[in-house]
Amino acid sequence: MTAFLITALWPGAGTADEDMCNTLICKMQTKDFSIDFRSLTYGIVQKYSDSTQNPSNDFLQIPRYVAALELRPDLRLNKDILDLSVKPRMRVYYRKWQEGSREGDSDWDSDWFINEWLARLKIRQNTFISYGRENLQWGPSFLFSPSNPFFQDNGRRNPYLEVPGMDFGRVVYVPHSSWTISLIANTGEGLNKATGPGRFLSSYPPAPFEKTYSLKIDYTGRESYSTAILSRKEDSGNILGFFGGWTVSDALLLYSEGSFTQGSQALYPVTDNSTLRASMQKLYQYSSSINPAILMGGSYTLETRGTLTIEYAYYGQGLNNTEADSYYSLRRKAAQAFISDGPLSALGQKVLGQMTNTGLRLLRKNYGLFQYTQSNIKDVFDCTIRWTQNLDDGSGQFTSVLVYYLGKHLELFSVGSIMAGGKNTEFGSMLDYQWMAGLKYTF
Amino acid sequence: MCKKRALLFLTLMFVFYAGLSILSLYAAISPQEVLKKADEARGKEEGVEWEVAIESIEKGRRQERTLKVSSRNFNSLAEYLTPASMKGQKLLMLDRNMWFVKPGLSKPVPISPRQKLLGRAANGDIATTNYAEDYKIDGTSEDTVNKEDCYVFDLKAVDKKATYDRIKYWVSKDRLVGLKAEFYTVSGKMFKTALFEYRNNISIEGRPREFISKMVIIDAVLKEDFTILHYRKVSIKKIPDSIFNLNLLLR
């Protein structure tokens, strides 16, 4: 039975030609129905940063080693007026701790879940209505996506980890080849919540969920595109997002992405008379002030095929120097309280929890990104190297994504990150390094 | 007898003028119209779906890709069918704007037209051709390709946004299809040559028309490096705007 399955699913294991439709998965496909099936096996080695955010790894309890097997089938039924798709996921993983309160501990676990699904009906030739769990991403930027009111994570840091889907209802109207109007309702948090499979390898929970309604208008011209997104969050203010790009020449692209947010749900450090002499509070919850987040970027493709990308981002909601000093001062006090054996420990834990996710997409105001990407080197190798710099506190993150193709179905991949900066900096607070390596097989 | 001679004279005159009219009608086709006709045979239609099999030999290394392409005017959506490791990857071209979409990768990535598809093939080579609108005719001459009489057009990019700066394009006088093209850099250096074959047949407004079946791209410097594009399963159909819409693209 096992031999049959291997031969049926794994064309290289049989004697048949790889290019012929001789696998079970290939034979199951019809004109209307398709399956893409991928499996990933990978290991992760990471080292926590012994900062006041995670003293001795007792707070975040980051495992030193992770090994996982993931099966990722994507199923799709495409009829003339109806599209159905579902992405069930199975993950089996092993974790081992070497530092912190779980030192020497290890565990096995598994997750079975549906990361995304969609039912879409074409009600007219140019009008579509859909509901489902989606990873709704847009915009040209790498560093972060300020125009997207739904997702903090744009999935660019590690392309081998999927962003957990959220629940959306959408109406998309295409009145003209250049124009699209979308009404989007984010009705549920889906897997993007504090617990569950969506949090795998994530050290901290997402911001609290708020129902959000958006009107998105897209325009595509001959060598440019632009989009405006007006959003209303149920428990907070309005957000006007935008992005646009311009194909300046055969090799040069320029783009911008941003948002203007009314008020803020984020937590900021405030000096007060509480036990720690400071606390995290929603300072601007009812403020009518407008906070801009503006990203500008460009990419240039060299004759040698490599592409250089550079981005600068200003994040208005981020902490200024005075607020950052208060933030790290409070974090130090919270860490001391957390490691104390007394009743203060619970308070320290609560404050550290707030500080891991303040609701801010970036901690400070000014950021830069530099990236080099080249695909198909010697026909078998893809390479991306990226440097992200916090221009306010001097910390940085180096990321490399390397892919080596071992034949038509198998790829060997490596995603590595090394952080630079002191313990009281944004990138130096969580991890010293993380290295993920594995094999991806596409059936 | 006179009447017979007069009738013969009139008949000859009719044949002569009819012949002249046909010749002048043919001659009346402007170079721009010849270019438009040649574009038609390379996909400039209200919509075409085809499968493009690409084979590339570079420095002795052989690579293959197969893509399903939906194309209309200046817009194209290409989806990789093989190799398996690239299956499901998509390339969306909306005029000069291009995005690359990879399954599992959250966001579509905007890419520049310079990014190559495979070997010597540019992304634009799998899409429909718009030489008549992207380039202006800088000069014309005549030549033969495989003993077939051709118009030779010197084409200059209308603006810097075209895939190539300058193209020398051989179009068959008889069949009005492009047979050969030479592509030049801004500095005037030829960097690749393409040869075209038309063994597919389609119907345009009820009339049969030859349609591209093969494009061979040869590197100008490394003559042993070449890329072959086979165009097959050609289907002419109306393709709606929604096919080329990022908001509706299933990832």
XYZ file of C-alpha atoms in Angstrom:
694
model
C 0.000 0.000 0.000
C 2.772 2.412 0.972
C 4.691 1.528 -2.174
C 1.564 2.177 -4.245
C 1.017 5.577 -2.622
C 4.631 6.591 -3.100
C 4.570 5.532 -6.743
C 1.228 7.202 -7.333
C 2.032 10.508 -5.681
C 5.765 10.710 -6.314
C 6.487 10.477 -10.023
C 10.235 10.292 -9.529
C 9.777 7.122 -7.488
C 8.204 5.305 -10.408
C 9.634 4.569 -13.773
C 7.361 6.853 -15.735
C 8.382 10.085 -17.360
C 7.974 13.095 -15.053
C 6.377 15.220 -17.714
C 3.512 12.821 -18.327
C 0.314 12.947 -16.334
C 0.899 9.682 -14.523
C 0.461 10.607 -10.887
C -2.713 10.130 -8.899
C -2.884 13.861 -8.241
C -2.470 14.717 -11.903
C -5.115 12.182 -12.942
C -7.613 13.611 -10.452
C -7.500 16.959 -12.216
C -10.147 17.845 -14.757
C -10.905 20.923 -16.821
C -12.816 22.425 -13.873
C -11.045 20.890 -10.895
C -7.407 21.243 -9.912
C -5.181 20.243 -7.029
C -1.795 21.650 -6.145
C -0.148 19.543 -3.482
C 2.997 20.566 -1.640
C 4.780 19.069 1.321
C 7.355 20.845 3.450
C 9.810 19.299 5.862
C 11.952 21.712 7.765
C 13.984 22.369 10.845
C 14.535 25.615 12.720
C 17.370 26.619 14.998
C 16.901 29.874 16.859
C 18.421 31.686 19.807
C 16.331 33.934 21.994
C 17.639 37.371 22.915
C 18.214 37.729 26.637
C 16.562 41.139 26.762
C 14.220 42.709 29.263
C 11.397 41.635 26.929
C 12.150 37.978 27.570
C 14.425 37.646 30.611
C 16.209 34.272 30.547
C 13.545 33.111 28.037
C 11.134 32.631 30.929
C 8.479 34.890 29.456
C 8.215 34.017 25.753
C 9.591 30.468 26.162
C 11.018 30.369 22.660
C 12.090 26.807 21.727
C 15.695 26.381 20.589
C 14.857 23.724 17.975
C 11.738 23.112 15.904
C 11.198 20.376 13.325
C 8.010 20.137 11.272
C 6.281 18.304 8.459
C 3.516 20.171 6.654
C 1.132 18.963 3.963
C -0.419 21.766 1.948
C -2.980 20.716 -0.645
C -4.771 23.511 -2.530
C -8.058 22.357 -4.101
C -9.990 24.429 -6.594
C -13.236 24.018 -8.507
C -13.751 26.500 -11.274
C -17.134 26.555 -13.002
C -18.275 29.395 -15.198
C -20.153 31.289 -12.488
C -18.759 29.618 -9.386
C -15.277 29.365 -7.922
C -14.692 27.177 -4.881
C -11.312 26.761 -3.261
C -10.055 25.286 -0.024
C -6.594 25.020 1.505
C -6.612 22.400 4.276
C -3.375 22.078 6.208
C -1.764 19.375 8.326
C 1.258 20.094 10.456
C 3.167 17.737 12.759
C 5.929 19.348 14.758
C 8.519 18.777 17.428
C 9.960 21.452 19.713
C 12.867 21.383 22.130
C 13.759 24.039 24.700
C 17.275 24.690 25.961
C 16.774 27.868 27.937
C 14.196 29.328 30.279
C 11.520 27.758 32.420
C 11.088 24.872 29.941
C 14.814 24.094 29.732
C 15.360 20.475 28.684
C 11.689 20.106 27.811
C 10.446 18.860 24.446
C 7.054 18.094 22.922
C 5.313 16.714 19.862
C 2.096 18.207 18.574
C 0.000 18.466 15.448
C -2.385 20.976 13.877
C -5.178 20.202 11.437
C -6.860 23.276 10.073
C -8.170 25.111 7.018
C -6.004 28.154 6.474
C -8.032 29.536 3.578
C -11.263 28.776 1.744
C -13.398 30.736 -0.663
C -16.780 30.560 -2.379
C -17.143 33.098 -5.161
C -20.137 33.667 -7.391
C -20.092 35.603 -10.632
C -23.437 37.383 -10.474
C -22.761 39.379 -13.631
C -19.954 39.324 -16.182
C -18.233 42.118 -14.241
C -19.547 41.594 -10.682
C -18.400 38.984 -8.178
C -19.542 38.242 -4.654
C -17.550 36.043 -2.300
C -17.173 34.878 1.258
C -14.373 32.925 2.803
C -11.228 32.807 4.852
C -8.563 34.636 2.913
C -5.104 36.045 3.223
C -5.978 39.342 1.616
C -2.763 41.147 0.756
C -1.966 43.980 -1.576
C 0.513 46.752 -2.233
C 4.031 46.773 -3.668
C 6.122 47.210 -0.499
C 8.339 44.693 1.272
C 8.990 46.309 4.662
C 5.365 46.490 5.747
C 1.995 47.220 4.171
C 0.507 50.327 5.771
C -2.370 50.472 3.274
C -3.746 47.123 4.458
C -6.047 47.668 7.445
C -6.490 43.935 8.090
C -3.097 42.228 8.286
C -0.034 43.335 10.249
C 2.083 40.605 8.626
C 2.549 40.924 4.869
C 4.283 37.538 4.654
C 7.466 38.887 3.084
C 9.844 37.997 5.941
C 9.614 34.250 5.451
C 7.935 33.053 2.228
C 7.742 29.471 3.533
C 5.429 30.338 6.428
C 1.818 31.026 5.535
C -0.002 34.028 6.957
C -3.116 32.860 8.853
C -6.333 33.642 6.985
C -9.132 35.908 8.236
C -12.833 35.894 7.324
C -13.957 38.260 4.584
C -17.064 38.992 2.573
C -16.327 40.814 -0.692
C -18.124 42.334 -3.639
C -15.849 43.102 -6.579
C -17.165 45.187 -9.470
C -15.065 45.646 -12.623
C -16.769 48.465 -14.583
C -13.839 48.918 -16.972
C -10.539 47.228 -17.738
C -8.775 50.065 -15.867
C -11.066 50.316 -12.843
C -12.119 47.993 -10.030
C -14.328 48.785 -7.058
C -14.372 46.419 -4.065
C -16.457 46.398 -0.921
C -14.749 44.348 1.766
C -16.070 43.320 5.169
C -13.640 41.684 7.599
C -16.186 39.778 9.648
C -14.016 37.455 11.736
C -10.475 36.938 12.973
C -10.295 33.452 11.442
C -6.961 31.886 12.376
C -5.341 35.248 13.099
C -6.020 35.032 16.829
C -4.095 34.743 20.077
C -4.141 30.944 20.204
C -4.348 28.098 17.718
C -2.459 26.983 14.612
C -2.169 30.511 13.254
C 0.291 31.335 16.009
C 2.799 28.616 15.098
C 6.315 30.115 15.276
C 4.866 33.476 16.239
C 6.228 34.770 19.533
C 3.378 37.114 20.280
C -0.395 37.415 19.685
C -1.930 39.682 17.038
C -3.642 42.967 17.885
C -7.217 42.521 19.214
C -9.677 41.895 16.374
C -12.018 44.636 15.223
C -14.637 44.242 12.518
C -13.517 46.410 9.613
C -15.306 47.588 6.490
C -13.449 48.911 3.462
C -14.096 50.489 0.111
C -11.202 49.833 -2.265
C -10.837 51.524 -5.653
C -8.122 50.369 -8.064
C -6.948 52.066 -11.223
C -4.462 50.564 -13.681
C -2.994 52.744 -16.408
C -0.526 52.020 -19.200
C 2.579 52.094 -17.043
C 1.217 52.892 -13.602
C -1.363 51.786 -11.071
C -2.916 53.341 -8.003
C -5.344 52.302 -5.305
C -7.245 54.062 -2.517
C -8.749 52.191 0.445
C -11.150 53.858 2.839
C -11.713 51.760 5.964
C -13.865 52.003 9.030
C -12.928 49.964 12.101
C -15.879 49.190 14.329
C -14.225 50.237 17.616
C -11.851 52.926 16.425
C -11.354 55.586 13.781
C -11.214 55.720 10.030
C -8.212 54.837 7.908
C -7.401 56.114 4.444
C -4.878 53.844 2.756
C -3.269 54.141 -0.644
C -0.613 52.607 -2.841
C 0.654 53.171 -6.330
C 3.443 52.220 -8.676
C 5.059 53.502 -11.850
C 7.014 51.531 -14.447
C 9.492 54.318 -15.190
C 11.498 52.309 -17.707
C 12.214 48.750 -18.743
C 14.247 48.275 -15.549
C 13.070 50.837 -13.019
C 9.961 50.708 -10.844
C 8.996 53.376 -8.325
C 6.235 52.896 -5.783
C 4.640 54.259 -2.671
C 2.279 52.943 -0.055
C 0.779 54.572 2.988
C -2.113 55.368 5.249
C -3.611 58.140 7.338
C -5.108 56.807 10.548
C -7.457 58.690 12.826
C -6.447 58.149 16.455
C -4.756 54.949 17.552
C -5.651 51.795 19.442
C -1.973 51.194 20.227
C -0.518 51.098 23.737
C 2.005 53.760 24.718
C 4.127 54.054 27.889
C 2.764 56.587 30.346
C 4.419 57.707 33.586
C 1.927 57.496 36.460
C 1.596 56.555 40.106
C 1.014 52.852 39.538
C 3.219 50.207 41.146
C 5.812 50.314 38.358
C 5.573 54.122 38.171
C 4.445 53.721 34.578
C 1.976 51.670 32.522
C 0.932 50.941 28.931
C -2.194 52.840 27.936
C -4.265 53.616 24.834
C -3.233 57.250 24.871
C -4.733 58.243 21.519
C -7.855 56.034 21.465
C -10.244 58.978 21.220
C -7.845 61.377 19.572
C -8.919 62.972 16.300
C -5.309 63.508 15.278
C -4.217 61.977 11.972
C -1.193 59.686 11.983
C 0.540 59.212 8.654
C 2.486 56.113 7.595
C 4.294 56.669 4.318
C 6.535 54.234 2.478
C 8.471 55.055 -0.677
C 10.452 52.554 -2.656
C 12.018 51.665 -5.933
C 13.526 48.649 -7.634
C 16.022 48.410 -10.460
C 16.624 45.272 -12.509
C 20.226 44.915 -13.662
C 21.259 43.551 -17.054
C 22.584 40.560 -15.111
C 18.959 39.845 -14.049
C 19.357 40.708 -10.367
C 16.956 43.243 -8.875
C 17.908 45.858 -6.270
C 15.156 47.256 -4.064
C 15.351 50.151 -1.648
C 12.603 51.424 0.645
C 12.188 54.144 3.232
C 9.243 54.226 5.635
C 8.006 56.866 8.033
C 5.630 55.467 10.630
C 3.911 58.331 12.413
C 2.424 56.197 15.193
C 5.841 54.872 16.204
C 7.592 55.944 19.396
C 9.740 59.059 19.436
C 12.996 59.112 21.445
C 11.343 60.240 24.711
C 8.584 57.630 24.404
C 11.166 54.967 23.540
C 13.163 55.806 26.675
C 9.975 55.465 28.745
C 9.153 52.207 26.943
C 12.492 50.563 27.708
C 12.482 51.939 31.265
C 9.057 50.419 31.908
C 10.131 47.156 30.251
C 13.143 46.929 32.571
C 10.905 47.432 35.604
C 8.378 44.916 34.299
C 11.143 42.353 33.724
C 12.451 42.839 37.276
C 8.916 42.440 38.605
C 8.376 39.342 36.459
C 11.466 37.518 37.739
C 10.718 38.434 41.365
C 8.980 35.741 43.361
C 6.542 38.088 44.956
C 3.061 39.275 43.927
C 4.621 41.724 41.512
C 5.428 38.867 39.145
C 1.886 38.723 37.720
C 1.930 42.472 37.105
C 5.311 42.179 35.398
C 3.951 39.371 33.211
C 0.916 41.455 32.225
C 3.001 44.496 31.302
C 5.528 42.402 29.340
C 2.579 40.881 27.467
C 1.336 44.342 26.542
C 4.811 45.365 25.438
C 5.287 42.392 23.102
C 2.363 43.617 21.083
C 1.558 47.247 21.553
C -0.681 47.322 18.482
C 1.981 49.255 16.603
C 3.085 47.681 13.314
C 6.589 49.056 13.836
C 7.976 50.263 17.163
C 9.725 53.432 15.972
C 9.265 56.053 13.249
C 11.976 55.757 10.584
C 13.013 52.618 8.692
C 15.039 51.644 5.664
C 15.221 48.445 3.618
C 17.722 47.263 1.053
C 17.217 44.047 -0.893
C 18.884 42.136 -3.699
C 17.015 39.342 -5.486
C 18.152 37.108 -8.299
C 16.266 34.122 -9.641
C 17.313 31.221 -11.801
C 21.060 31.540 -11.164
C 22.742 28.722 -13.132
C 19.170 27.487 -13.737
C 18.890 26.053 -10.222
C 19.324 28.748 -7.626
C 17.205 31.670 -6.313
C 18.639 34.159 -3.856
C 17.215 37.036 -1.837
C 19.218 39.009 0.695
C 17.600 41.800 2.665
C 18.735 44.326 5.249
C 16.111 46.108 7.344
C 17.320 49.053 9.388
C 15.609 50.844 12.237
C 16.979 54.348 11.635
C 15.989 55.573 15.102
C 17.567 52.996 17.418
C 20.256 51.680 15.054
C 19.149 48.047 15.178
C 18.871 45.944 12.053
C 17.859 42.594 10.658
C 19.665 40.657 7.952
C 17.537 38.089 6.124
C 18.539 35.639 3.422
C 16.188 33.411 1.440
C 18.054 30.803 -0.624
C 16.428 28.175 -2.827
C 18.193 25.359 -4.656
C 16.121 23.286 -7.094
C 16.860 19.565 -6.962
C 14.998 18.449 -10.066
C 11.511 19.341 -11.228
C 9.667 18.618 -7.978
C 12.062 19.148 -5.104
C 13.574 22.338 -3.717
C 15.992 22.818 -0.868
C 15.414 26.082 0.956
C 17.017 28.141 3.668
C 15.648 31.236 5.410
C 18.044 32.862 7.830
C 17.763 35.983 9.982
C 20.457 37.602 12.086
C 19.616 40.549 14.310
C 21.945 43.422 15.034
C 21.616 45.931 17.834
C 21.545 46.088 21.597
C 19.019 44.416 23.851
C 17.094 47.681 24.203
C 16.393 47.984 20.507
C 13.544 46.774 18.325
C 15.338 44.054 16.373
C 17.560 43.071 19.288
C 14.692 42.335 21.678
C 13.325 38.940 20.569
C 15.885 36.762 18.782
C 19.618 36.819 18.174
C 19.211 34.637 15.098
C 16.852 32.198 13.436
C 17.714 29.722 10.711
C 15.157 27.590 8.908
C 16.175 24.941 6.369
C 14.105 22.305 4.662
C 12.800 20.540 1.608
C 9.691 21.381 -0.354
C 8.200 18.786 -2.645
C 5.549 19.711 -5.204
C 3.549 16.730 -6.463
C -16.278 42.362 -87.198
C -15.843 45.836 -85.789
C -18.211 45.017 -83.010
C -16.148 41.909 -82.168
C -12.941 43.972 -82.104
C -14.586 46.589 -79.960
C -15.810 43.903 -77.537
C -12.341 42.347 -77.363
C -10.814 45.777 -76.774
C -13.284 46.509 -74.017
C -12.643 43.120 -72.406
C -8.895 43.650 -72.506
C -9.303 47.141 -71.056
C -11.510 45.756 -68.277
C -8.975 43.054 -67.432
C -6.144 45.618 -67.527
C -7.886 48.111 -65.259
C -9.176 45.404 -62.971
C -5.611 44.131 -62.649
C -4.362 47.644 -62.002
C -7.044 48.158 -59.378
C -6.052 44.956 -57.578
C -2.390 45.927 -57.699
C -3.100 49.443 -56.519
C -5.340 48.036 -53.752
C -2.484 45.816 -52.559
C -0.038 48.647 -52.887
C -2.463 50.805 -50.914
C -1.805 48.796 -47.778
C 0.305 51.126 -45.734
C 3.390 49.890 -43.863
C 1.471 50.474 -40.609
C -1.348 48.210 -41.832
C 1.164 45.533 -42.841
C 2.502 45.702 -39.302
C -1.014 45.417 -37.868
C -1.727 42.359 -40.025
C 1.526 40.788 -38.860
C 0.526 41.500 -35.238
C -2.796 39.720 -35.841
C -0.901 36.530 -36.633
C 0.914 36.863 -33.322
C -2.092 37.276 -31.126
C -3.381 40.819 -31.333
C -7.015 39.863 -31.084
C -9.955 40.401 -28.735
C -8.737 37.430 -26.808
C -6.554 34.391 -27.211
C -5.702 31.474 -24.986
C -2.681 29.351 -25.726
C -0.165 27.068 -24.166
C 3.459 28.100 -24.558
C 6.155 25.463 -24.160
C 9.552 27.085 -23.694
C 12.802 25.252 -24.229
C 16.058 27.020 -23.478
C 19.655 26.000 -24.054
C 22.176 28.271 -22.324
C 25.826 27.328 -21.972
C 24.857 23.727 -22.653
C 22.203 23.676 -19.909
C 18.679 22.792 -21.002
C 15.571 24.108 -19.268
C 11.876 23.725 -19.977
C 8.739 25.530 -18.891
C 5.103 25.277 -19.925
C 2.656 28.106 -19.392
C -1.027 28.598 -20.033
C -1.509 32.128 -21.337
C -4.699 34.189 -21.586
C -4.077 37.348 -23.536
C -6.048 40.282 -24.837
C -4.676 43.449 -26.368
C -2.102 44.722 -23.869
C -3.033 42.402 -20.992
C -1.878 38.843 -20.312
C -2.138 36.286 -17.555
C 0.356 33.421 -17.685
C 0.209 30.459 -15.326
C 3.042 27.957 -15.040
C 1.990 24.371 -15.683
C 5.437 22.755 -15.518
C 7.907 22.097 -13.975
C 6.047 20.927 -10.882
C 8.108 23.162 -8.596
C 6.780 26.225 -10.452
C 3.216 24.995 -10.915
C 0.636 27.605 -9.988
C 3.011 30.558 -10.254
C 1.422 33.370 -12.225
C 2.617 36.327 -14.212
C 0.078 39.113 -14.708
C 0.899 41.747 -17.297
C -1.393 44.768 -17.454
C 0.105 46.838 -20.207
C 3.531 47.826 -18.818
C 2.649 46.826 -15.247
C 3.690 43.316 -14.274
C 3.156 41.243 -11.149
C 4.514 37.875 -10.149
C 2.256 35.710 -7.986
C 3.555 32.609 -6.238
C 1.392 30.094 -4.377
C 2.055 30.453 -0.671
C 3.632 33.862 -1.150
C 1.167 36.296 0.354
C 1.564 39.359 -1.825
C 1.854 39.720 -5.580
C 5.313 41.137 -6.336
C 5.537 43.956 -8.902
C 8.303 43.197 -11.419
C 9.951 45.177 -14.198
C 9.616 44.276 -17.892
C 13.360 43.606 -17.989
C 13.021 40.520 -15.812
C 13.439 37.553 -18.111
C 11.044 34.646 -18.363
C 13.548 31.985 -19.318
C 16.737 31.927 -21.334
C 16.586 34.700 -23.923
C 12.788 34.997 -23.745
C 11.388 38.175 -22.231
C 8.075 38.131 -20.411
C 6.552 39.994 -23.338
C 7.438 37.188 -25.749
C 4.686 34.927 -24.421
C 2.062 37.641 -24.741
C 0.334 39.068 -27.743
C 2.444 41.338 -29.908
C 1.790 45.023 -30.387
C 4.595 46.192 -32.643
C 2.149 48.400 -34.570
C 1.359 50.409 -31.448
C 4.542 50.122 -29.388
C 6.923 51.028 -32.253
C 7.085 53.575 -35.048
C 8.448 52.763 -38.493
C 11.826 54.442 -38.919
C 12.602 53.038 -42.349
C 11.572 50.338 -44.830
C 13.437 48.165 -47.302
C 13.045 44.764 -48.940
C 14.775 41.426 -48.488
C 14.070 37.682 -48.577
C 13.852 35.143 -45.768
C 14.020 31.503 -46.908
C 13.419 32.705 -50.488
C 10.222 34.478 -49.368
C 9.971 38.155 -50.357
C 9.694 40.407 -47.330
C 9.169 43.998 -46.313
C 11.866 44.948 -43.828
C 10.828 47.487 -41.191
C 13.183 49.410 -38.960
C 11.080 49.840 -35.830
C 11.891 52.317 -33.110
C 10.191 52.193 -29.710
C 7.515 54.875 -29.350
C 8.764 55.529 -25.821
C 11.259 54.034 -23.404
C 8.597 51.729 -22.037
C 8.637 49.212 -24.907
C 10.345 45.868 -24.287
C 12.983 46.543 -26.960
C 14.539 49.825 -28.075
C 14.840 48.972 -31.764
C 13.669 46.041 -33.881
C 14.430 45.117 -37.468
C 11.394 43.146 -38.613
C 10.948 41.021 -41.752
C 7.293 40.616 -42.811
C 6.303 38.298 -45.675
C 4.854 40.288 -48.599
C 2.658 37.407 -49.587
C 1.386 36.129 -46.217
C 1.669 39.348 -44.146
C 3.242 37.517 -41.209
C 6.500 38.314 -39.446
C 9.238 35.840 -40.363
C 12.288 37.233 -38.635
C 13.249 39.946 -36.149
C 16.497 41.361 -34.851
C 16.453 43.097 -31.476
C 18.846 45.936 -30.646
C 19.976 47.617 -27.435
C 19.885 51.395 -26.902
C 23.553 51.528 -27.950
C 22.613 49.964 -31.290
C 24.093 46.541 -30.569
C 22.101 43.522 -31.737
C 21.521 41.155 -28.840
C 19.146 38.538 -30.210
C 17.463 37.293 -33.358
C 14.052 35.640 -33.578
C 12.588 33.411 -36.287
C 8.848 32.751 -36.483
C 6.735 29.887 -37.860
C 2.973 29.885 -38.452
C 1.574 26.347 -38.495
C -1.463 27.096 -36.333
C -4.677 28.152 -38.038
C -7.383 30.371 -36.612
C -10.422 32.107 -37.969
C -10.748 35.900 -37.829
C -14.204 37.183 -38.788
C -14.886 33.887 -40.508
C -11.706 33.996 -42.582
C -8.902 31.483 -42.004
C -5.634 33.017 -40.858
C -2.188 31.628 -40.226
C -1.198 31.899 -36.575
C 2.133 31.707 -34.800
C 3.277 28.229 -33.796
C 6.969 28.659 -33.029
C 9.459 31.379 -32.142
C 13.179 30.619 -32.062
C 15.331 33.163 -30.242
C 19.070 33.028 -30.897
C 21.609 34.950 -28.852
C 23.602 37.412 -30.978
C 26.893 36.704 -29.230
C 26.659 33.132 -27.979
C 25.220 31.543 -31.108
C 24.880 28.159 -29.432
C 22.464 29.641 -26.869
C 18.866 29.646 -28.013
C 15.321 29.581 -26.709
C 12.372 28.011 -28.519
C 8.776 28.941 -27.766
C 6.127 26.537 -29.071
C 2.630 28.053 -29.185
C -0.060 25.362 -29.096
C -3.701 24.743 -28.159
C -4.565 28.160 -29.584
C -8.104 29.252 -28.868
C -9.535 32.579 -29.997
C -12.186 33.721 -27.546
C -13.467 36.811 -25.805
C -11.585 37.147 -22.533
C -13.281 39.313 -19.885
C -11.509 42.047 -17.910
C -11.976 40.045 -14.697
C -9.340 37.506 -15.846
C -6.698 40.234 -15.632
C -7.760 41.523 -12.222
C -5.425 41.164 -9.227
C -8.384 41.353 -6.820
C -9.894 38.228 -8.365
C -6.760 36.195 -8.893
C -6.939 32.969 -6.900
C -3.584 32.266 -5.274
